[in-house]
Short mmCIF file of C-alpha atoms and ligand atoms in Angstrom, two decimals:
data_model
loop_
_atom_site.label_atom_id
_atom_site.label_comp_id
_atom_site.label_asym_id
_atom_site.label_seq_id
_atom_site.Cartn_x
_atom_site.Cartn_y
_atom_site.Cartn_z
CA MET N 1 -0.74 -58.48 -32.94
CA GLN N 2 1.40 -57.08 -35.76
CA PRO N 3 2.71 -53.51 -35.81
CA LYS N 4 2.95 -51.63 -39.12
CA ALA N 5 5.59 -53.32 -41.30
CA ARG N 6 7.46 -50.06 -41.84
CA ILE N 7 8.25 -49.57 -38.16
CA THR N 8 9.49 -53.05 -37.28
CA HIS N 9 13.14 -52.31 -38.19
CA LEU N 10 13.30 -48.99 -36.32
CA PRO N 11 15.78 -48.75 -33.45
CA VAL N 12 14.55 -47.68 -30.03
CA TYR N 13 16.28 -44.36 -29.19
CA GLN N 14 19.30 -44.84 -26.92
CA PRO N 15 19.78 -41.79 -24.71
CA GLY N 16 23.02 -40.88 -22.92
CA LYS N 17 23.48 -43.11 -19.87
CA PRO N 18 21.88 -41.60 -16.74
CA VAL N 19 24.23 -40.61 -13.89
CA ASP N 20 22.46 -42.75 -11.26
CA GLU N 21 22.68 -45.87 -13.41
CA VAL N 22 26.43 -45.41 -13.92
CA LYS N 23 26.96 -44.81 -10.18
CA ARG N 24 25.06 -47.99 -9.32
CA GLU N 25 26.61 -50.20 -12.00
CA LEU N 26 30.20 -49.14 -11.40
CA GLY N 27 30.01 -48.37 -7.68
CA LEU N 28 31.09 -44.76 -8.23
CA THR N 29 30.15 -41.84 -6.01
CA LYS N 30 31.00 -39.04 -8.44
CA VAL N 31 29.95 -39.13 -12.05
CA THR N 32 30.15 -36.37 -14.67
CA LYS N 33 27.68 -36.60 -17.54
CA LEU N 34 28.83 -34.97 -20.75
CA ALA N 35 26.73 -37.16 -23.01
CA SER N 36 23.50 -35.35 -23.90
CA ASN N 37 24.53 -31.75 -24.64
CA GLU N 38 22.75 -30.50 -21.54
CA ASN N 39 23.54 -27.15 -19.96
CA PRO N 40 26.13 -27.66 -17.17
CA PHE N 41 24.97 -24.43 -15.53
CA GLY N 42 21.36 -25.52 -15.11
CA CYS N 43 18.71 -22.98 -16.04
CA SER N 44 17.88 -19.40 -15.15
CA PRO N 45 16.89 -18.99 -11.46
CA LYS N 46 13.84 -17.14 -12.78
CA ALA N 47 12.72 -20.28 -14.60
CA LYS N 48 13.00 -22.29 -11.36
CA GLU N 49 10.82 -19.74 -9.57
CA ALA N 50 8.25 -19.95 -12.34
CA ILE N 51 8.11 -23.76 -12.04
CA VAL N 52 7.44 -23.53 -8.30
CA ALA N 53 4.77 -20.87 -8.78
CA ILE N 54 2.88 -22.83 -11.44
CA ALA N 55 2.63 -25.89 -9.15
CA GLU N 56 -0.56 -24.30 -7.78
CA GLN N 57 -2.16 -24.88 -11.16
CA ALA N 58 -1.15 -28.50 -11.70
CA ASN N 59 -4.84 -29.50 -11.77
CA ILE N 60 -5.57 -27.17 -14.71
CA TYR N 61 -4.88 -28.09 -18.33
CA PRO N 62 -2.13 -26.04 -19.94
CA ASP N 63 -2.91 -23.37 -22.54
CA GLY N 64 -2.90 -25.52 -25.69
CA ALA N 65 -1.96 -22.51 -27.83
CA SER N 66 0.86 -21.37 -25.48
CA VAL N 67 -0.28 -17.78 -25.98
CA LEU N 68 1.94 -16.02 -23.41
CA LEU N 69 5.07 -17.89 -24.41
CA LYS N 70 4.31 -17.50 -28.10
CA ASP N 71 4.00 -13.72 -27.66
CA ALA N 72 7.29 -13.57 -25.74
CA VAL N 73 9.22 -15.61 -28.33
CA ALA N 74 7.61 -13.60 -31.15
CA ALA N 75 8.74 -10.36 -29.46
CA LEU N 76 12.25 -11.74 -28.89
CA TYR N 77 12.68 -12.53 -32.58
CA GLY N 78 10.48 -9.88 -34.18
CA VAL N 79 8.14 -12.40 -35.81
CA ASP N 80 4.37 -12.80 -35.75
CA PRO N 81 2.99 -15.19 -33.06
CA GLU N 82 1.26 -17.13 -35.87
CA GLN N 83 4.69 -18.04 -37.17
CA ILE N 84 5.55 -20.16 -34.11
CA VAL N 85 4.57 -23.70 -33.11
CA PHE N 86 5.62 -25.37 -29.86
CA GLY N 87 6.39 -29.03 -29.30
CA ALA N 88 7.38 -31.31 -26.43
CA GLY N 89 10.98 -30.62 -27.34
CA SER N 90 12.01 -29.85 -30.89
CA ASP N 91 11.91 -33.66 -31.21
CA GLU N 92 8.13 -33.35 -31.34
CA VAL N 93 8.28 -30.52 -33.87
CA ILE N 94 10.33 -32.83 -36.12
CA LEU N 95 7.68 -35.52 -35.63
CA MET N 96 4.86 -33.09 -36.45
CA ILE N 97 6.61 -31.81 -39.59
CA ALA N 98 7.08 -35.38 -40.81
CA ARG N 99 3.48 -36.22 -39.94
CA ALA N 100 2.10 -33.16 -41.72
CA PHE N 101 4.27 -33.19 -44.84
CA LEU N 102 5.63 -36.68 -45.59
CA SER N 103 3.71 -39.49 -47.24
CA PRO N 104 4.83 -42.89 -48.56
CA GLY N 105 6.70 -42.35 -51.84
CA ASP N 106 7.96 -38.87 -50.91
CA GLU N 107 11.69 -38.31 -50.66
CA THR N 108 13.45 -36.43 -47.89
CA ILE N 109 17.11 -35.44 -47.90
CA MET N 110 19.45 -35.27 -44.93
CA ALA N 111 23.13 -35.52 -44.16
CA ASP N 112 24.91 -38.72 -43.26
CA ARG N 113 25.78 -38.20 -40.27
CA THR N 114 23.25 -35.97 -38.60
CA PHE N 115 20.58 -35.95 -35.90
CA PRO N 116 18.83 -39.36 -36.20
CA GLN N 117 15.26 -38.17 -35.56
CA TYR N 118 14.83 -36.82 -39.10
CA ARG N 119 15.36 -40.30 -40.52
CA HIS N 120 13.36 -41.95 -37.77
CA ASN N 121 10.24 -39.86 -38.30
CA ALA N 122 10.52 -39.96 -42.10
CA GLU N 123 10.57 -43.75 -41.91
CA VAL N 124 7.55 -43.83 -39.62
CA GLU N 125 5.68 -41.91 -42.33
CA GLY N 126 6.93 -44.28 -45.05
CA ALA N 127 8.97 -41.63 -46.89
CA THR N 128 12.18 -42.51 -48.70
CA VAL N 129 15.29 -41.21 -46.94
CA VAL N 130 18.09 -39.90 -49.16
CA GLU N 131 21.33 -39.45 -47.25
CA VAL N 132 24.14 -37.23 -48.50
CA PRO N 133 27.58 -37.80 -46.91
CA LEU N 134 29.11 -34.97 -44.92
CA LYS N 135 32.19 -33.30 -46.41
CA ASP N 136 34.87 -32.76 -43.74
CA GLY N 137 32.18 -33.23 -41.12
CA THR N 138 30.04 -30.46 -42.67
CA HIS N 139 26.79 -30.54 -44.64
CA ASP N 140 27.55 -30.74 -48.37
CA LEU N 141 24.80 -28.39 -49.54
CA GLU N 142 25.83 -28.65 -53.20
CA ALA N 143 25.47 -32.43 -53.13
CA MET N 144 22.20 -32.13 -51.19
CA LEU N 145 20.88 -29.79 -53.87
CA ALA N 146 21.95 -32.21 -56.57
CA ALA N 147 19.96 -34.95 -54.78
CA VAL N 148 16.66 -33.02 -55.10
CA THR N 149 14.11 -34.68 -57.42
CA ASP N 150 10.49 -33.87 -58.14
CA ARG N 151 9.59 -36.22 -55.28
CA THR N 152 11.65 -34.33 -52.68
CA LYS N 153 9.48 -32.83 -49.95
CA ILE N 154 11.87 -31.84 -47.15
CA VAL N 155 15.61 -31.17 -46.80
CA TRP N 156 16.93 -31.23 -43.22
CA VAL N 157 19.94 -29.04 -42.43
CA CYS N 158 21.20 -29.41 -38.87
CA ASN N 159 23.17 -26.26 -38.08
CA PRO N 160 25.36 -26.69 -35.99
CA ASN N 161 25.28 -30.33 -36.98
CA ASN N 162 24.85 -32.98 -34.33
CA PRO N 163 27.19 -34.93 -33.91
CA THR N 164 30.01 -33.01 -35.64
CA SER N 165 29.23 -29.50 -34.22
CA THR N 166 30.17 -27.94 -37.59
CA ILE N 167 28.21 -25.14 -39.30
CA VAL N 168 27.18 -24.15 -42.79
CA THR N 169 27.59 -20.41 -43.39
CA ALA N 170 25.07 -17.73 -44.37
CA ASP N 171 26.57 -17.55 -47.88
CA GLU N 172 26.30 -21.30 -48.36
CA VAL N 173 22.71 -21.48 -47.09
CA GLU N 174 21.61 -18.51 -49.18
CA SER N 175 23.13 -19.85 -52.35
CA PHE N 176 21.36 -23.18 -51.61
CA LEU N 177 17.99 -21.49 -50.98
CA GLU N 178 18.29 -19.44 -54.16
CA ARG N 179 18.47 -22.62 -56.23
CA ILE N 180 16.20 -25.11 -54.44
CA PRO N 181 12.59 -25.21 -55.70
CA SER N 182 10.32 -23.29 -53.31
CA SER N 183 8.04 -26.36 -53.18
CA VAL N 184 10.72 -28.14 -51.12
CA MET N 185 10.67 -27.37 -47.40
CA VAL N 186 14.08 -26.60 -45.91
CA VAL N 187 14.28 -27.26 -42.18
CA LEU N 188 17.15 -25.43 -40.50
CA ASP N 189 17.48 -27.24 -37.16
CA GLU N 190 19.19 -24.69 -34.93
CA ALA N 191 18.93 -26.48 -31.57
CA TYR N 192 22.32 -24.99 -30.59
CA VAL N 193 21.90 -21.50 -32.09
CA GLU N 194 22.31 -19.66 -28.78
CA TYR N 195 25.85 -21.02 -28.49
CA VAL N 196 27.07 -19.92 -31.90
CA VAL N 197 29.58 -17.04 -31.89
CA ASP N 198 30.81 -17.33 -35.49
CA PRO N 199 29.67 -14.23 -37.45
CA ARG N 200 29.32 -16.32 -40.64
CA PHE N 201 26.34 -18.17 -39.13
CA PRO N 202 23.08 -17.54 -41.04
CA ASN N 203 20.20 -15.52 -39.63
CA ALA N 204 17.32 -17.96 -40.11
CA LEU N 205 14.75 -15.32 -39.14
CA GLU N 206 15.84 -13.11 -42.05
CA LEU N 207 15.82 -16.13 -44.36
CA ILE N 208 12.22 -16.95 -43.36
CA LYS N 209 11.19 -13.47 -44.52
CA ARG N 210 12.75 -14.03 -47.93
CA TYR N 211 12.09 -17.74 -48.55
CA PRO N 212 8.58 -19.13 -47.90
CA ASN N 213 9.86 -22.72 -47.67
CA VAL N 214 12.20 -22.26 -44.68
CA VAL N 215 11.39 -23.45 -41.15
CA THR N 216 13.82 -23.14 -38.27
CA LEU N 217 13.74 -25.37 -35.18
CA ARG N 218 14.89 -24.17 -31.80
CA THR N 219 14.68 -25.51 -28.28
CA PHE N 220 14.69 -24.69 -24.60
CA SER N 221 16.64 -27.90 -23.91
CA LYS N 222 20.15 -26.67 -24.62
CA ALA N 223 21.34 -23.16 -23.69
CA TYR N 224 18.09 -22.48 -21.80
CA GLY N 225 18.76 -25.56 -19.66
CA LEU N 226 15.19 -26.89 -19.60
CA ALA N 227 15.69 -30.31 -21.25
CA GLY N 228 13.72 -32.08 -18.52
CA LEU N 229 10.61 -30.02 -19.19
CA ARG N 230 10.48 -30.83 -22.93
CA ILE N 231 9.77 -27.71 -24.89
CA GLY N 232 11.02 -26.58 -28.30
CA TYR N 233 9.56 -24.75 -31.27
CA GLY N 234 9.47 -24.15 -34.98
CA ILE N 235 9.35 -20.76 -36.75
CA GLY N 236 8.26 -20.31 -40.36
CA ARG N 237 5.66 -18.69 -42.58
CA ALA N 238 2.20 -18.67 -40.93
CA GLU N 239 0.63 -20.99 -43.58
CA LEU N 240 3.30 -23.59 -42.99
CA ILE N 241 3.06 -23.34 -39.21
CA ARG N 242 -0.72 -23.74 -39.48
CA SER N 243 -0.24 -27.11 -41.23
CA ILE N 244 2.03 -28.24 -38.40
CA ASN N 245 -0.54 -27.10 -35.84
CA GLN N 246 -3.17 -29.22 -37.58
CA VAL N 247 -1.38 -32.42 -36.51
CA ARG N 248 -0.38 -31.17 -33.04
CA GLU N 249 -1.86 -32.88 -29.96
CA PRO N 250 -4.17 -30.51 -28.04
CA PHE N 251 -2.01 -30.10 -24.90
CA ASN N 252 1.42 -31.14 -26.14
CA THR N 253 3.46 -28.83 -23.91
CA THR N 254 2.93 -28.65 -20.16
CA SER N 255 2.07 -25.55 -18.14
CA PHE N 256 5.37 -26.11 -16.26
CA ALA N 257 7.36 -26.03 -19.47
CA GLN N 258 5.53 -22.97 -20.79
CA ALA N 259 5.94 -21.02 -17.54
CA ALA N 260 9.62 -21.89 -17.18
CA ALA N 261 10.34 -21.07 -20.84
CA LEU N 262 8.53 -17.73 -20.51
CA ALA N 263 10.70 -16.76 -17.54
CA ALA N 264 13.82 -18.10 -19.26
CA VAL N 265 13.25 -16.02 -22.40
CA GLN N 266 13.22 -12.94 -20.19
CA ASP N 267 16.64 -13.75 -18.75
CA GLN N 268 18.90 -13.25 -21.75
CA ALA N 269 21.81 -12.40 -19.41
CA PHE N 270 21.83 -16.08 -18.38
CA ILE N 271 22.02 -17.17 -22.02
CA ALA N 272 24.85 -14.72 -22.72
CA SER N 273 26.86 -16.03 -19.77
CA CYS N 274 26.35 -19.64 -20.90
CA ARG N 275 27.40 -18.73 -24.46
CA GLU N 276 30.57 -17.11 -23.13
CA ALA N 277 31.48 -20.04 -20.88
CA ASN N 278 30.81 -22.46 -23.72
CA ALA N 279 33.05 -20.57 -26.14
CA ALA N 280 35.85 -20.58 -23.54
CA GLY N 281 35.25 -24.32 -22.98
CA ILE N 282 35.61 -25.02 -26.71
CA VAL N 283 38.92 -23.12 -26.82
CA TYR N 284 40.18 -25.07 -23.79
CA LEU N 285 39.14 -28.45 -25.20
CA ARG N 286 40.67 -27.64 -28.57
CA GLU N 287 43.98 -26.74 -26.91
CA GLN N 288 43.92 -29.94 -24.91
CA PHE N 289 43.09 -32.08 -27.94
CA ASP N 290 46.00 -30.46 -29.80
CA ARG N 291 48.28 -31.25 -26.87
CA LEU N 292 47.10 -34.87 -26.90
CA GLY N 293 47.51 -35.10 -30.68
CA LEU N 294 43.77 -35.64 -31.29
CA LYS N 295 41.82 -34.21 -34.20
CA SER N 296 38.41 -32.63 -33.73
CA PHE N 297 35.97 -30.86 -36.02
CA PRO N 298 35.64 -27.08 -35.47
CA ALA N 299 32.89 -26.93 -32.82
CA HIS N 300 30.09 -24.34 -32.78
CA GLY N 301 27.51 -26.01 -30.50
CA ASN N 302 27.98 -27.07 -26.87
CA PHE N 303 29.72 -30.30 -27.86
CA VAL N 304 32.80 -31.48 -29.70
CA LEU N 305 33.39 -34.60 -31.79
CA VAL N 306 36.96 -35.70 -31.20
CA ASP N 307 38.73 -38.52 -32.99
CA CYS N 308 40.56 -40.66 -30.45
CA ALA N 309 42.19 -42.77 -33.20
CA ARG N 310 41.16 -45.98 -31.47
CA ASP N 311 37.99 -47.99 -30.95
CA ALA N 312 35.38 -45.58 -29.60
CA LYS N 313 33.60 -48.26 -27.57
CA THR N 314 36.78 -48.93 -25.57
CA VAL N 315 37.37 -45.23 -24.94
CA TYR N 316 33.71 -44.77 -23.94
CA GLU N 317 33.79 -47.72 -21.53
CA GLU N 318 37.11 -46.76 -19.96
CA LEU N 319 35.93 -43.17 -19.46
CA LEU N 320 32.78 -44.54 -17.84
CA LYS N 321 34.89 -46.48 -15.33
CA LYS N 322 36.54 -43.18 -14.41
CA GLY N 323 33.13 -41.60 -13.88
CA VAL N 324 32.83 -39.60 -17.11
CA ILE N 325 29.91 -40.30 -19.43
CA VAL N 326 30.36 -39.23 -23.07
CA ARG N 327 28.69 -40.45 -26.26
CA GLY N 328 30.68 -43.11 -28.10
CA GLY N 329 30.97 -42.79 -31.86
CA HIS N 330 30.52 -46.56 -32.20
CA THR N 331 26.78 -46.21 -31.59
CA ALA N 332 24.45 -46.08 -34.59
CA SER N 333 23.17 -42.64 -33.61
CA ILE N 334 26.67 -41.09 -33.80
CA GLY N 335 28.37 -43.25 -36.44
CA PHE N 336 32.05 -42.28 -36.11
CA PRO N 337 33.71 -45.53 -34.93
CA THR N 338 36.91 -43.96 -33.53
CA ALA N 339 35.45 -40.72 -32.16
CA ILE N 340 33.58 -39.62 -29.06
CA ARG N 341 31.13 -36.75 -28.71
CA VAL N 342 31.63 -34.79 -25.54
CA THR N 343 29.43 -32.00 -24.21
CA VAL N 344 31.26 -28.82 -23.22
CA GLY N 345 30.84 -28.75 -19.45
CA SER N 346 31.79 -26.26 -16.75
CA ALA N 347 35.52 -25.42 -16.56
CA GLU N 348 35.86 -27.99 -13.75
CA GLN N 349 34.02 -30.71 -15.68
CA ASN N 350 36.08 -30.04 -18.81
CA LYS N 351 39.25 -30.47 -16.78
CA GLU N 352 37.97 -33.71 -15.22
CA PHE N 353 37.12 -35.02 -18.66
CA VAL N 354 40.53 -34.14 -20.11
CA GLU N 355 42.34 -35.79 -17.17
CA ALA N 356 40.25 -38.95 -17.56
CA LEU N 357 40.71 -38.97 -21.35
CA GLU N 358 44.47 -38.54 -21.07
CA ALA N 359 44.66 -41.49 -18.66
CA VAL N 360 42.46 -43.62 -20.93
CA LEU N 361 44.60 -42.79 -23.97
CA GLN N 362 47.73 -43.82 -22.08
CA GLU N 363 46.18 -47.06 -20.81
CA THR N 364 44.79 -48.04 -24.19
CA ALA N 365 48.13 -47.21 -25.88
CA VAL N 366 49.90 -49.61 -23.47
CA ALA N 367 47.28 -52.27 -24.13
CA ALA N 368 47.85 -51.93 -27.88
CA GLU N 369 51.61 -52.56 -27.66
N1 LIG G 192 17.83 -31.24 -32.87
C1 LIG G 192 19.11 -31.49 -32.57
C2 LIG G 192 20.16 -31.19 -33.56
C3 LIG G 192 19.45 -32.03 -31.33
O1 LIG G 192 20.72 -32.30 -31.05
C4 LIG G 192 18.43 -32.28 -30.39
C5 LIG G 192 18.73 -32.84 -29.02
N2 LIG G 192 19.48 -33.95 -28.96
C6 LIG G 192 17.12 -32.02 -30.76
C7 LIG G 192 16.85 -31.47 -32.01
C8 LIG G 192 15.97 -32.31 -29.88
O2 LIG G 192 16.03 -31.61 -28.71
P1 LIG G 192 14.75 -31.36 -27.82
O3 LIG G 192 13.69 -32.35 -28.26
O4 LIG G 192 15.20 -31.61 -26.44
O5 LIG G 192 14.33 -29.97 -28.09
#
């Protein structure tokens, strides 16, 4: 049996290595995972209570339209409920956008390097991917604009960008939106928006009011700490969201995810405390990288890409032996051969990581002599 020709070259997604697997393989008892940009502080206790309470209804299908959650998110952001679509993670929203809007022969523009699922889903739909290199680790919006043709359907802007953690500013995005044809959809993937403290960061919700072609993607997987439940969403003009809903599976988000997300939205104090701890973690890591003579891009998400100036695979493997899982830049999904991407953990985890990294740098320096 032959699959579709256009999917045969696609890589199977490689997630961060699970803690239990590392413990088993390396015979370690303590392992710190800073590989998947998960929330080191878990989720709101209110979300946990909601998960337990909804267990009673495990035999009932979820609300396919996610009405209660949609209303809560709409109220949080001051948008109309019709402007929101939920997915099993924002991963699924990316899939649905590609499914609804991309056909063979269409072009879609994204940065090189950025989150790999834009490319992946565009290729599944047979669209032509146009990659525009990052400039100093940041989206080059001018070059992306210059790449627009009359075949361009979607431009993906990952802000903060995974894996570099850099941002494009409100001024840059606005100037870009002023000049891009309104027939081209601009997806602002803001998976890490809750972590951003830089006042130059754009307000996507204001942009949606002014530009009919903008969609923003957000998720409960990062600051909300609900990655295991798989729920994320897109916000845009109602007509656009309706098209996405037309390709959505009937019960694509679970009742557990909806209930937990609803409770989590109502605990903004938890989000604020995570944002604060993350910002302090970034400052600490930056200081430590300076001390170790390592360069990193200015980080705005809950992760940092740091150049270790040596083979990333070696650094990744040696860190693993010391019980710290990061994401190596040698992998296709990251694509920075001498860098590693590390999630900002708790203060204790950050310290453990820095100690392990310092030891690895010393060992690999000796080996190089
Ligand atoms: N967008 C970006 C930029 C991401 O980093 C991630 C998570 N790796 C996602 C989307 C998808 O997250 P989720 O499907 O868990 O919402």
